[in-house]
Amino acid sequence: MAEEVKLMKGNEAIAHAAIRYGVDGYFGYPITPQSEILETLMAEMPWEKTGMVVLQAESEVAAINMVYGGAGTGKRVMTSSSSPGVSLKQEGISYLAGAELPCLVVNVMRGGPGLGTIQPSQADYFQTVKGGGHGDYRLITLAPSSVQEMADFVGLGFELAFKYSNPAIILADGIIGQMMEKVVLPPFHPRRTEEEIIAECPWAARGKTAGRKPNVITSLELDPAKMEENNIRFQAKYRKIEENEVRYEEFQCEDAEYLLIAFGSSARICQKVVENARAKGIKLGLLRPITLWPFPKKVIAAYADKVKGMLSVELNAGQMVEDVRLAVNGKVKVEHFGRLGGIVFTPDEVLEALKKNFEL
Amino acid sequence: MEVNEIIKPENLVYEKPRLMNENPMHYCPGCSHGVIHKLIAEVIAEMGMEDKTIGISPVGCAVFAYNYIDIDWIEAAHGRAPAIATAVKRLNPDKMVFTYQGDGDLAAIGTAETIHAANRGENIVIVFVNNAIYGMTGGQMAPTTLEGMPTATCPYGRNIALNGYPLKIGDLLAQLEGTCLVTRQSVQTAAAVRKAKKMLRKAFENSMAGKGTSIVEFVSTCSSGWKMTPEKANKWMEENMFPFYPLGDLKNKE
Ligand SMILES: Cc1ncc(C[n+]2csc(CCOP(=O)(O)OP(=O)(O)O)c2C)c(N)n1
Ligand code: SF4
């Protein structure tokens, strides 16, 4: 059977993918530019089809704690929001990480700080990959650059979250959330049965059955020696994720003399920049991190020996560029180009910035 | 009666509840939390629901409730227990779900979560321990602290002009369509304990019958925070707390 191709917004794709992937619950609070996720779910009424629970919470704080509760019972649960709302979720995300619970968060970023603007931005990079909440924790961060990836990363996000018992986040922006593209939705998965959940999540709080100890979901440990042990365990897990789960895409990098590093919607624009540059005889390539954490530092470090310069192109004042510089460790010049506050750069602007920074 | 007589099974008048374990409790002597834990353990066991019950413990003195009652637990962030319980119950409708919260947790930082869970009529039980003070952090003012009552952050007594009025959150919750039972109980005498247990059982039964949110408020003491002996604290509670937070059902829908 031919795959059915549909035309929809990135936000809608997330909602449909969630239903099809067999997600048990979604909890959210409206905020532009991601409200279509909750709206689509409410219109689809998945509780009648798959039994999926969808609830409009009283706040982002409540929504992330609903996710914490659902995840604590071993269910596949998710929430979505945009920048100001994701700030409110940080306490809950820290608790999820501290209790080692799997879940999926979606941030369709808009310009800040503060209430900012509803236009697209990538200014929550630091918040997401450096730990927006308190404590030493990491979020598995997937950065989609197409509507197709919005749909695909729902499944991938849950897969990684459950594999490592850790929250995962899709870090998109207003462009990817709002633009319409063709998409092939994932096939239908039934939701897991009670037995399957218990088998996959023996730690879950589902009612203490005879013969086992109580399951307690908590991030609290007052004994500092034990709390250090917990932290060491988390760090070992994070190293394993860094070892195994780095994802990125290379575009015309083989013979590149200069490299653009960009994620999400910026990477889409940068593809055009690469084409335009090559038409003018500049050997330019694009490296697109798909996982922002774990960051593809090894491959970027390897390119530092091959290229003459790198430009980190971001819809912010220079955030990912710090990780690129750490990876490159001074071996090659790394510069940043960005627009701020919801303004999106054109391919010409990026090419001009490249030429200026590297005197081409 | 001789000791060997007393320990005969036929002379047994009281037992430690089956679901309470041997872990030494961290509560101060005379604290209401211990008695309320015991009632919860008894009710769950008597209903035969231990394999279906999920408790949500708060941030507050009862944060370690999970160390004492052998059921499955989820430990909440400060004030968020009703949101957590909402999802646990909606995703697992066959489970019996309750939160256990102090007055700071439920009526200050978690007011929004409390009111909205109750207003949605979530089929959960909220056990609310109102000791008019923040026990865990060392006796600071709570939303329920009485006028004139001294605490670490109102050392000269709660001043209405400065701190506002003590919050009768139980009365507020009773106004919401989503609640089916809002009752105020205490545990300072054997008679009060018996009555409280009856209402607690009703609350848990309501949650499984899908009747909406049940809230059992326990007007309680905090002898450490109040800086009184347990005996004096009980007396002070009867004389000062009960007139402002009168015991009885604020709402009991049949
Ligand atoms: C977000 C957050 N703010 C503050 C605290 C500190 N804190 C811990 S317990 C508590 C008050 C608890 O008082 P109450 O809910 O009345 O319970 P009690 O200890 O009296 O049983 C506070 C403020 C915290 N843990 N988390
Ligand atoms: S501080 Fe107060 S509430 Fe906490 S255990 Fe002691 S008496 Fe009980």
XYZ file of C-alpha atoms and ligand atoms in Angstrom:
648
model
C 0.000 0.000 0.000
C 1.305 3.403 -0.939
C 1.999 5.653 2.006
C -0.615 8.311 2.430
C 0.859 11.784 2.056
C -0.952 14.563 3.897
C -0.554 18.327 3.984
C -0.542 19.841 7.455
C 1.117 22.161 9.964
C 3.979 20.952 12.119
C 1.858 21.381 15.222
C -0.938 19.277 13.727
C 1.576 16.611 12.735
C 2.678 16.309 16.368
C -0.914 15.804 17.507
C -1.679 13.159 14.882
C 1.625 11.388 15.478
C 0.912 11.257 19.212
C -2.430 9.528 18.671
C -0.918 7.094 16.176
C 2.082 6.301 18.328
C -0.198 5.093 21.132
C 0.449 7.943 23.545
C -1.596 7.543 26.747
C -1.987 11.158 27.751
C -1.440 14.747 26.684
C -1.706 17.709 29.090
C -1.341 21.266 27.853
C -2.192 24.922 28.176
C -2.807 27.220 25.189
C -0.018 29.488 23.966
C 0.883 30.743 20.487
C 2.501 29.428 18.306
C 1.706 25.866 19.418
C -1.989 25.869 20.387
C -2.870 23.724 17.355
C -1.414 20.725 19.158
C -4.039 20.853 21.916
C -6.743 22.031 19.491
C -6.102 19.193 17.054
C -6.122 16.617 19.837
C -9.406 17.952 21.213
C -10.956 17.916 17.743
C -9.744 14.369 17.045
C -11.203 13.047 20.354
C -8.651 10.244 20.640
C -10.220 9.074 23.913
C -12.925 7.550 21.751
C -10.479 5.866 19.371
C -7.418 4.799 21.356
C -8.377 5.706 24.920
C -5.792 8.499 24.980
C -6.480 11.094 27.698
C -6.319 14.750 26.611
C -6.716 17.502 29.186
C -6.454 21.277 29.114
C -4.673 22.073 32.360
C -5.057 25.238 34.437
C -1.437 26.226 33.771
C 1.825 24.950 32.355
C 2.870 24.212 35.930
C -0.108 21.902 36.361
C 0.386 20.376 32.898
C 3.994 19.322 33.528
C 3.010 17.912 36.920
C 0.244 15.916 35.268
C 2.983 14.572 33.016
C 5.053 13.768 36.116
C 2.109 11.872 37.618
C 1.282 9.985 34.434
C 4.921 9.108 33.817
C 5.177 7.909 37.415
C 2.588 5.253 36.589
C 4.575 4.137 33.527
C 2.284 5.769 30.971
C 3.450 7.457 27.767
C 2.612 11.076 28.472
C 3.490 14.403 26.923
C 2.958 18.135 27.067
C 3.670 21.006 24.725
C 4.079 24.735 25.072
C 6.022 27.717 23.824
C 8.836 29.629 25.500
C 7.069 31.504 28.374
C 5.105 28.358 29.185
C 8.190 26.177 29.012
C 9.850 28.463 31.556
C 6.995 27.587 33.920
C 7.567 23.897 33.290
C 11.196 23.944 34.371
C 10.523 22.937 37.974
C 8.574 19.914 36.785
C 11.198 18.983 34.197
C 13.865 19.010 36.901
C 11.711 16.707 39.065
C 11.122 14.381 36.086
C 14.870 14.203 35.480
C 15.556 13.728 39.193
C 12.998 10.922 39.487
C 14.278 9.442 36.176
C 10.875 9.473 34.515
C 10.381 9.168 30.747
C 8.157 11.701 29.026
C 8.021 13.996 26.013
C 7.942 17.792 26.151
C 7.510 19.970 23.067
C 8.698 23.581 22.914
C 7.616 25.518 19.828
C 9.881 28.482 20.532
C 8.980 32.155 20.173
C 11.021 35.310 20.695
C 11.802 36.484 24.221
C 12.789 37.375 26.847
C 9.622 37.911 28.830
C 6.361 37.822 26.959
C 8.455 38.749 23.903
C 6.796 38.063 20.595
C 4.831 35.249 19.019
C 7.244 35.144 16.076
C 9.752 32.282 15.720
C 13.024 32.191 17.598
C 15.693 29.742 18.747
C 16.568 31.628 21.906
C 15.680 28.770 24.283
C 18.724 26.722 23.234
C 20.583 27.471 26.466
C 17.508 26.808 28.595
C 17.005 23.437 26.935
C 20.483 21.975 26.622
C 22.186 23.558 29.624
C 19.413 22.668 32.106
C 16.631 25.236 32.474
C 15.608 23.864 35.843
C 17.737 23.337 38.938
C 20.330 20.622 39.418
C 22.758 18.694 37.223
C 20.515 17.084 34.650
C 20.216 16.719 30.902
C 17.300 16.624 28.518
C 17.421 14.521 25.369
C 16.829 17.296 22.815
C 15.562 16.702 19.277
C 15.474 19.609 16.821
C 13.128 18.997 13.875
C 13.588 20.994 10.673
C 10.500 19.795 8.795
C 6.891 18.858 9.407
C 7.907 15.266 8.691
C 10.403 15.387 11.536
C 7.779 16.909 13.857
C 5.768 13.730 13.276
C 8.730 11.349 13.405
C 10.291 12.778 16.551
C 7.224 12.020 18.668
C 8.001 8.321 18.351
C 11.762 8.827 18.534
C 11.402 11.057 21.582
C 9.370 8.462 23.478
C 11.682 5.660 22.362
C 14.746 7.449 23.752
C 12.908 8.647 26.862
C 11.879 5.112 27.809
C 15.219 3.596 26.779
C 17.056 5.850 29.213
C 14.286 6.700 31.732
C 14.791 10.371 31.075
C 12.646 13.233 29.804
C 13.038 14.093 26.118
C 12.121 17.350 24.408
C 11.326 18.365 20.858
C 12.804 21.840 20.421
C 11.006 23.352 17.445
C 10.172 26.960 16.647
C 7.241 28.956 15.336
C 8.219 28.342 11.707
C 8.275 24.544 11.977
C 5.124 24.572 14.118
C 3.122 26.810 11.799
C 4.298 25.944 8.291
C 2.390 23.432 6.195
C 4.267 20.687 4.392
C 3.582 17.238 3.194
C 3.992 14.532 5.760
C 3.627 10.781 6.017
C 2.222 10.043 9.459
C 3.569 7.075 11.429
C 1.539 3.853 11.369
C -0.958 3.165 14.152
C 0.485 1.511 17.287
C -1.987 0.292 19.860
C -1.487 1.724 23.353
C 0.371 -0.661 25.641
C -1.656 -3.004 27.824
C -1.398 -3.035 31.640
C 0.862 -6.122 31.394
C 3.116 -4.469 28.829
C 3.447 -1.350 30.974
C 4.380 -3.393 34.046
C 6.915 -5.371 32.002
C 8.450 -2.215 30.535
C 8.263 -0.158 33.749
C 8.625 -2.440 36.782
C 9.442 0.696 38.812
C 6.087 2.381 38.085
C 3.610 3.291 40.846
C 0.625 1.237 39.714
C -0.558 -0.179 43.042
C 1.630 -2.443 45.177
C 0.964 -6.013 44.152
C 1.706 -8.793 46.631
C 5.290 -9.981 46.703
C 7.036 -6.784 45.772
C 8.220 -3.765 47.705
C 6.333 -0.479 47.326
C 7.337 1.505 44.258
C 8.122 5.087 45.199
C 8.653 7.784 42.596
C 10.771 10.502 44.158
C 13.702 12.793 43.508
C 14.313 13.323 47.232
C 17.330 11.899 49.071
C 18.401 13.748 52.195
C 21.573 11.696 52.744
C 24.188 13.578 50.720
C 26.311 10.462 50.196
C 23.345 8.696 48.599
C 22.371 11.832 46.687
C 25.871 11.957 45.256
C 25.526 8.313 44.228
C 22.261 9.168 42.465
C 23.969 12.019 40.657
C 26.866 9.794 39.622
C 24.328 7.319 38.225
C 22.609 10.116 36.265
C 25.938 11.285 34.868
C 26.879 7.749 33.790
C 23.546 7.553 31.967
C 24.162 10.914 30.300
C 27.612 9.724 29.105
C 25.956 6.637 27.620
C 23.433 8.814 25.794
C 26.270 11.004 24.498
C 28.034 7.869 23.282
C 25.046 6.293 21.538
C 22.425 8.811 20.545
C 24.078 11.652 18.662
C 22.199 12.445 15.471
C 23.052 14.974 12.767
C 22.756 15.540 9.032
C 25.482 16.643 6.609
C 24.671 18.615 3.490
C 27.444 19.066 0.903
C 30.156 18.751 3.523
C 32.552 16.373 1.690
C 34.606 19.020 -0.100
C 33.525 21.991 2.000
C 36.036 24.712 2.865
C 33.548 26.499 5.089
C 30.792 25.058 7.206
C 27.477 26.409 8.381
C 26.204 24.867 11.618
C 22.451 25.321 12.029
C 19.469 23.457 13.491
C 15.704 23.496 12.966
C 14.278 26.171 10.708
C 17.679 27.898 10.450
C 19.045 24.754 8.826
C 16.294 24.898 6.198
C 17.337 28.430 5.293
C 21.000 27.422 5.336
C 20.418 24.720 2.717
C 19.537 27.520 0.322
C 22.624 29.450 1.451
C 24.805 26.451 0.569
C 23.272 26.243 -2.919
C 23.681 29.985 -3.514
C 27.265 29.974 -2.238
C 28.245 27.048 -4.421
C 26.745 28.803 -7.470
C 29.199 31.601 -6.696
C 32.136 29.195 -6.333
C 32.327 29.127 -2.523
C 32.705 25.567 -1.269
C 30.198 25.722 1.559
C 28.618 22.849 3.517
C 25.974 22.575 6.227
C 26.076 20.459 9.325
C 22.700 20.178 11.012
C 22.650 18.883 14.592
C 19.448 16.857 15.038
C 20.163 16.093 18.681
C 21.157 19.349 20.381
C 21.901 17.298 23.455
C 23.751 15.050 23.011
C 25.564 17.567 20.813
C 27.445 16.219 17.755
C 30.756 17.498 19.076
C 32.941 14.706 17.699
C 31.931 15.225 14.087
C 32.272 18.997 14.436
C 35.730 18.530 15.980
C 36.689 16.329 13.022
C 35.635 19.032 10.551
C 37.792 21.543 12.423
C 40.817 19.821 10.843
C 39.355 20.085 7.347
C 37.645 23.456 6.942
C 38.845 27.065 7.091
C 35.968 28.401 9.146
C 32.565 27.704 10.638
C 29.533 29.956 10.996
C 26.900 29.041 13.569
C 23.629 30.369 12.199
C 20.891 30.694 14.801
C 17.731 32.706 15.472
C 19.315 34.076 18.646
C 22.241 36.173 19.862
C 24.716 33.281 19.819
C 23.943 30.244 21.933
C 24.816 27.030 20.062
C 27.977 28.766 18.855
C 29.401 28.234 22.354
C 29.065 24.458 21.968
C 30.561 24.606 18.472
C 33.549 26.527 19.851
C 33.966 24.012 22.692
C 33.970 21.176 20.151
C 36.445 22.941 17.862
C 38.652 23.965 20.786
C 40.327 26.853 18.980
C 41.427 24.864 15.939
C 39.494 26.980 13.470
C 37.681 30.292 13.477
C 34.039 29.952 14.568
C 31.664 32.888 14.193
C 27.978 33.425 14.830
C 25.247 35.019 12.765
C 21.722 35.510 14.008
C 18.641 37.698 13.987
C 16.752 38.401 17.182
C 13.325 38.851 18.658
C 11.346 36.951 16.049
C 13.045 38.239 12.879
C 14.046 35.473 10.476
C 17.151 35.940 8.288
C 17.143 35.576 4.508
C 19.650 33.324 2.680
C 21.327 36.468 1.279
C 21.902 37.881 4.761
C 23.531 34.638 5.876
C 25.789 34.527 2.808
C 26.798 38.153 3.372
C 27.640 37.341 6.987
C 29.756 34.399 5.873
C 31.663 36.519 3.350
C 32.234 39.310 5.843
C 33.383 37.075 8.688
C 35.784 35.072 6.559
C 36.765 37.828 4.099
C 35.564 35.936 1.040
C -3.949 -8.490 84.475
C -0.550 -10.170 84.150
C 1.569 -9.626 81.057
C 1.136 -13.229 79.905
C -2.608 -12.684 80.152
C -2.535 -9.388 78.267
C -0.679 -10.803 75.272
C -3.196 -13.593 74.670
C -4.902 -13.181 71.258
C -8.385 -13.062 72.837
C -7.331 -9.997 74.847
C -6.061 -8.115 71.835
C -7.779 -4.738 71.578
C -5.531 -2.953 69.113
C -2.959 -3.761 66.441
C -0.552 -1.761 64.350
C -2.230 -1.342 60.966
C -1.071 -4.019 58.518
C 0.138 -1.451 55.970
C 2.274 0.506 58.443
C 5.841 -0.738 58.441
C 8.566 -0.768 61.117
C 10.390 2.382 59.972
C 10.755 4.806 62.896
C 8.668 7.914 62.200
C 10.425 11.257 61.973
C 7.409 13.177 63.278
C 7.687 15.095 66.544
C 6.003 13.565 69.589
C 2.316 14.440 69.655
C 2.188 15.392 65.981
C -1.128 14.813 64.220
C 0.570 13.458 61.075
C 1.265 10.069 62.682
C -2.354 9.471 63.686
C -3.634 10.560 60.277
C -1.172 8.178 58.569
C -2.504 5.376 60.732
C -6.091 6.123 59.721
C -5.193 6.141 56.041
C -3.357 2.818 56.378
C -6.334 1.287 58.188
C -8.921 2.510 55.695
C -6.965 1.303 52.661
C -6.425 -2.116 54.260
C -10.036 -2.435 55.388
C -11.208 -1.633 51.867
C -8.783 -4.267 50.537
C -7.392 -1.667 48.142
C -3.663 -1.734 48.915
C -2.795 -3.191 45.502
C -4.787 -0.464 43.751
C -3.874 2.606 45.782
C -1.427 5.318 44.716
C -0.610 8.031 47.255
C 0.811 11.411 46.327
C 2.990 12.790 49.119
C 3.617 16.525 49.465
C 6.494 18.805 50.239
C 6.091 19.465 53.942
C 6.580 17.407 57.071
C 4.736 14.521 55.388
C 7.138 14.370 52.451
C 8.325 10.997 53.741
C 4.819 9.549 54.141
C 6.023 6.959 51.634
C 8.461 5.620 54.222
C 5.667 4.542 56.565
C 2.710 3.175 54.590
C 3.512 0.225 52.335
C 1.711 1.229 49.159
C 2.957 2.759 45.892
C 3.706 6.473 46.116
C 4.612 9.431 43.960
C 6.378 12.288 45.742
C 5.196 15.673 44.446
C 6.807 19.064 44.005
C 5.549 21.611 46.573
C 1.837 22.209 45.972
C 1.492 20.145 42.798
C -0.024 16.977 44.246
C -3.575 17.572 42.923
C -2.277 17.984 39.340
C -0.272 14.778 39.705
C -3.256 12.949 41.193
C -5.431 14.219 38.326
C -3.278 12.489 35.738
C -2.720 9.357 37.808
C -6.471 8.871 38.218
C -7.471 9.817 34.667
C -4.863 7.528 33.159
C -5.642 4.739 35.632
C -9.345 5.012 36.486
C -9.404 1.682 38.341
C -6.830 2.910 40.898
C -7.600 4.621 44.204
C -5.715 7.906 44.301
C -5.187 10.361 47.147
C -3.015 13.343 47.930
C -1.718 14.160 51.388
C -1.004 17.878 51.851
C -0.233 20.478 54.470
C -1.777 23.941 54.538
C 1.199 25.641 52.895
C 1.281 22.987 50.190
C -2.464 23.005 49.539
C -3.559 26.556 50.298
C -0.545 28.718 49.375
C 1.793 27.460 46.661
C -0.678 24.855 45.386
C -3.918 26.850 45.544
C -4.419 26.793 41.774
C -3.826 23.057 41.483
C -6.139 22.375 44.444
C -9.019 24.526 43.235
C -8.870 23.339 39.649
C -8.605 19.641 40.484
C -11.587 20.036 42.834
C -13.490 22.119 40.298
C -12.989 19.472 37.614
C -14.379 17.006 40.127
C -11.397 14.694 39.861
C -12.232 11.377 41.488
C -9.519 11.667 44.088
C -9.234 12.136 47.845
C -7.394 15.146 49.217
C -6.183 14.676 52.785
C -5.521 18.156 54.087
C -3.541 18.629 57.303
C -4.248 22.127 58.573
C -1.832 22.885 61.402
C -1.850 26.631 60.711
C 1.909 26.721 60.232
C 4.796 25.596 58.019
C 6.102 22.711 60.098
C 8.888 21.443 57.937
C 10.722 24.691 57.318
C 10.696 25.673 60.977
C 7.377 27.242 61.857
C 6.758 30.097 59.430
C 3.371 31.688 58.761
C 0.908 29.631 56.713
C -2.148 30.886 54.798
C -4.200 29.340 57.617
C -2.270 30.935 60.516
C -4.778 32.567 62.865
C -4.904 36.293 63.506
C -2.491 37.190 66.287
C -0.809 33.782 66.198
C 2.979 34.150 66.347
C 5.204 32.288 63.898
C 8.810 32.670 62.752
C 7.759 35.081 59.974
C 5.136 36.931 62.023
C 6.911 36.905 65.376
C 4.493 39.473 66.826
C 1.464 37.535 65.673
C -0.334 37.477 62.341
C -1.232 41.035 61.487
C -4.189 41.270 59.111
C -3.064 44.612 57.658
C 0.305 43.112 56.791
C -0.512 39.464 56.059
C -4.168 39.335 55.115
C -6.752 37.004 56.626
C -6.388 33.334 57.482
C -7.727 31.372 54.521
C -10.718 29.096 55.040
C -9.903 27.071 51.980
C -12.260 24.280 53.044
C -15.255 26.636 52.815
C -14.037 27.805 49.432
C -13.693 24.245 48.130
C -17.157 23.353 49.402
C -18.568 25.975 47.014
C -17.228 24.145 43.961
C -19.573 21.926 41.971
C -16.824 19.343 41.550
C -16.539 18.471 45.230
C -18.855 15.881 46.749
C -17.448 15.815 50.272
C -15.667 18.525 52.218
C -15.372 17.705 55.869
C -13.352 19.088 58.773
C -12.117 16.588 61.339
C -9.530 16.309 64.103
C -7.596 13.535 65.815
C -6.866 14.782 69.351
C -9.266 12.384 71.143
C -10.316 8.773 70.637
C -13.829 9.889 69.721
C -12.509 12.382 67.181
C -10.277 9.711 65.651
C -13.207 7.321 65.224
C -15.306 9.992 63.538
C -12.478 11.101 61.302
C -11.866 7.552 60.169
C -15.488 7.155 59.150
C -15.307 10.266 56.985
C -11.984 9.220 55.508
C -13.479 5.899 54.462
C -16.433 7.720 52.901
C -14.024 9.928 50.967
C -12.144 6.941 49.557
C -15.411 5.225 48.675
C -16.619 8.368 46.881
C -13.460 8.392 44.788
C -14.055 4.837 43.598
C -17.752 5.503 43.003
C -16.851 8.410 40.695
C -18.697 11.008 42.752
C -16.099 13.772 42.441
C -13.462 15.233 44.692
C -13.529 14.497 48.415
C -11.563 16.659 50.824
C -10.909 15.624 54.400
C -9.406 18.516 56.337
C -7.747 17.643 59.631
C -7.493 20.584 61.989
C -4.182 19.656 63.560
C -1.448 20.682 65.949
C 2.202 21.329 65.367
C 3.658 21.340 68.848
C 7.165 22.129 67.592
C 6.070 24.986 65.369
C 3.657 26.303 67.951
C 6.327 25.905 70.649
C 3.976 24.085 73.038
C 3.866 20.684 74.684
C 1.646 18.231 72.764
C -0.921 18.436 75.554
C -0.973 22.227 75.554
C -1.121 22.250 71.748
C -4.267 20.113 71.785
C -5.884 22.454 74.252
C -4.822 25.519 72.274
C -6.251 23.945 69.127
C -9.594 23.298 70.775
C -9.761 26.840 72.163
C -8.445 28.780 69.165
C -8.544 26.703 66.003
C -11.969 25.103 66.404
C -13.873 28.409 66.713
C -12.315 29.641 63.452
C -12.260 26.261 61.674
C -15.382 24.571 63.100
C -15.450 20.796 62.763
C -18.091 18.967 60.771
C -19.186 18.494 57.187
C -19.009 21.590 55.004
C -20.537 19.567 52.217
C -21.653 15.972 52.026
C -23.496 15.150 48.797
C -25.358 11.889 48.867
C 9.095 25.373 45.503
C 9.403 25.234 46.934
N 9.292 26.316 47.740
C 9.568 26.196 49.053
C 9.958 25.004 49.592
C 10.300 24.924 51.068
N 9.248 24.280 51.871
C 9.316 22.995 52.210
S 8.029 22.481 53.157
C 7.344 24.034 53.139
C 6.089 24.356 53.889
C 5.332 23.176 54.334
O 4.283 23.545 55.139
P 2.902 22.793 55.116
O 2.477 22.527 53.712
O 1.965 23.563 55.936
O 3.217 21.345 55.752
P 3.725 20.940 57.214
O 5.224 20.886 57.129
O 3.229 21.947 58.191
O 3.152 19.578 57.434
C 8.131 24.917 52.390
C 7.822 26.341 52.217
C 10.072 23.895 48.707
N 10.475 22.686 49.111
N 9.775 24.038 47.404
S 7.198 20.174 62.877
Fe 5.042 20.144 63.410
S 3.977 19.186 61.680
Fe 6.166 18.708 61.522
S 6.432 16.738 62.526
Fe 6.857 18.316 64.076
S 4.887 18.658 65.071
Fe 4.460 17.572 63.166
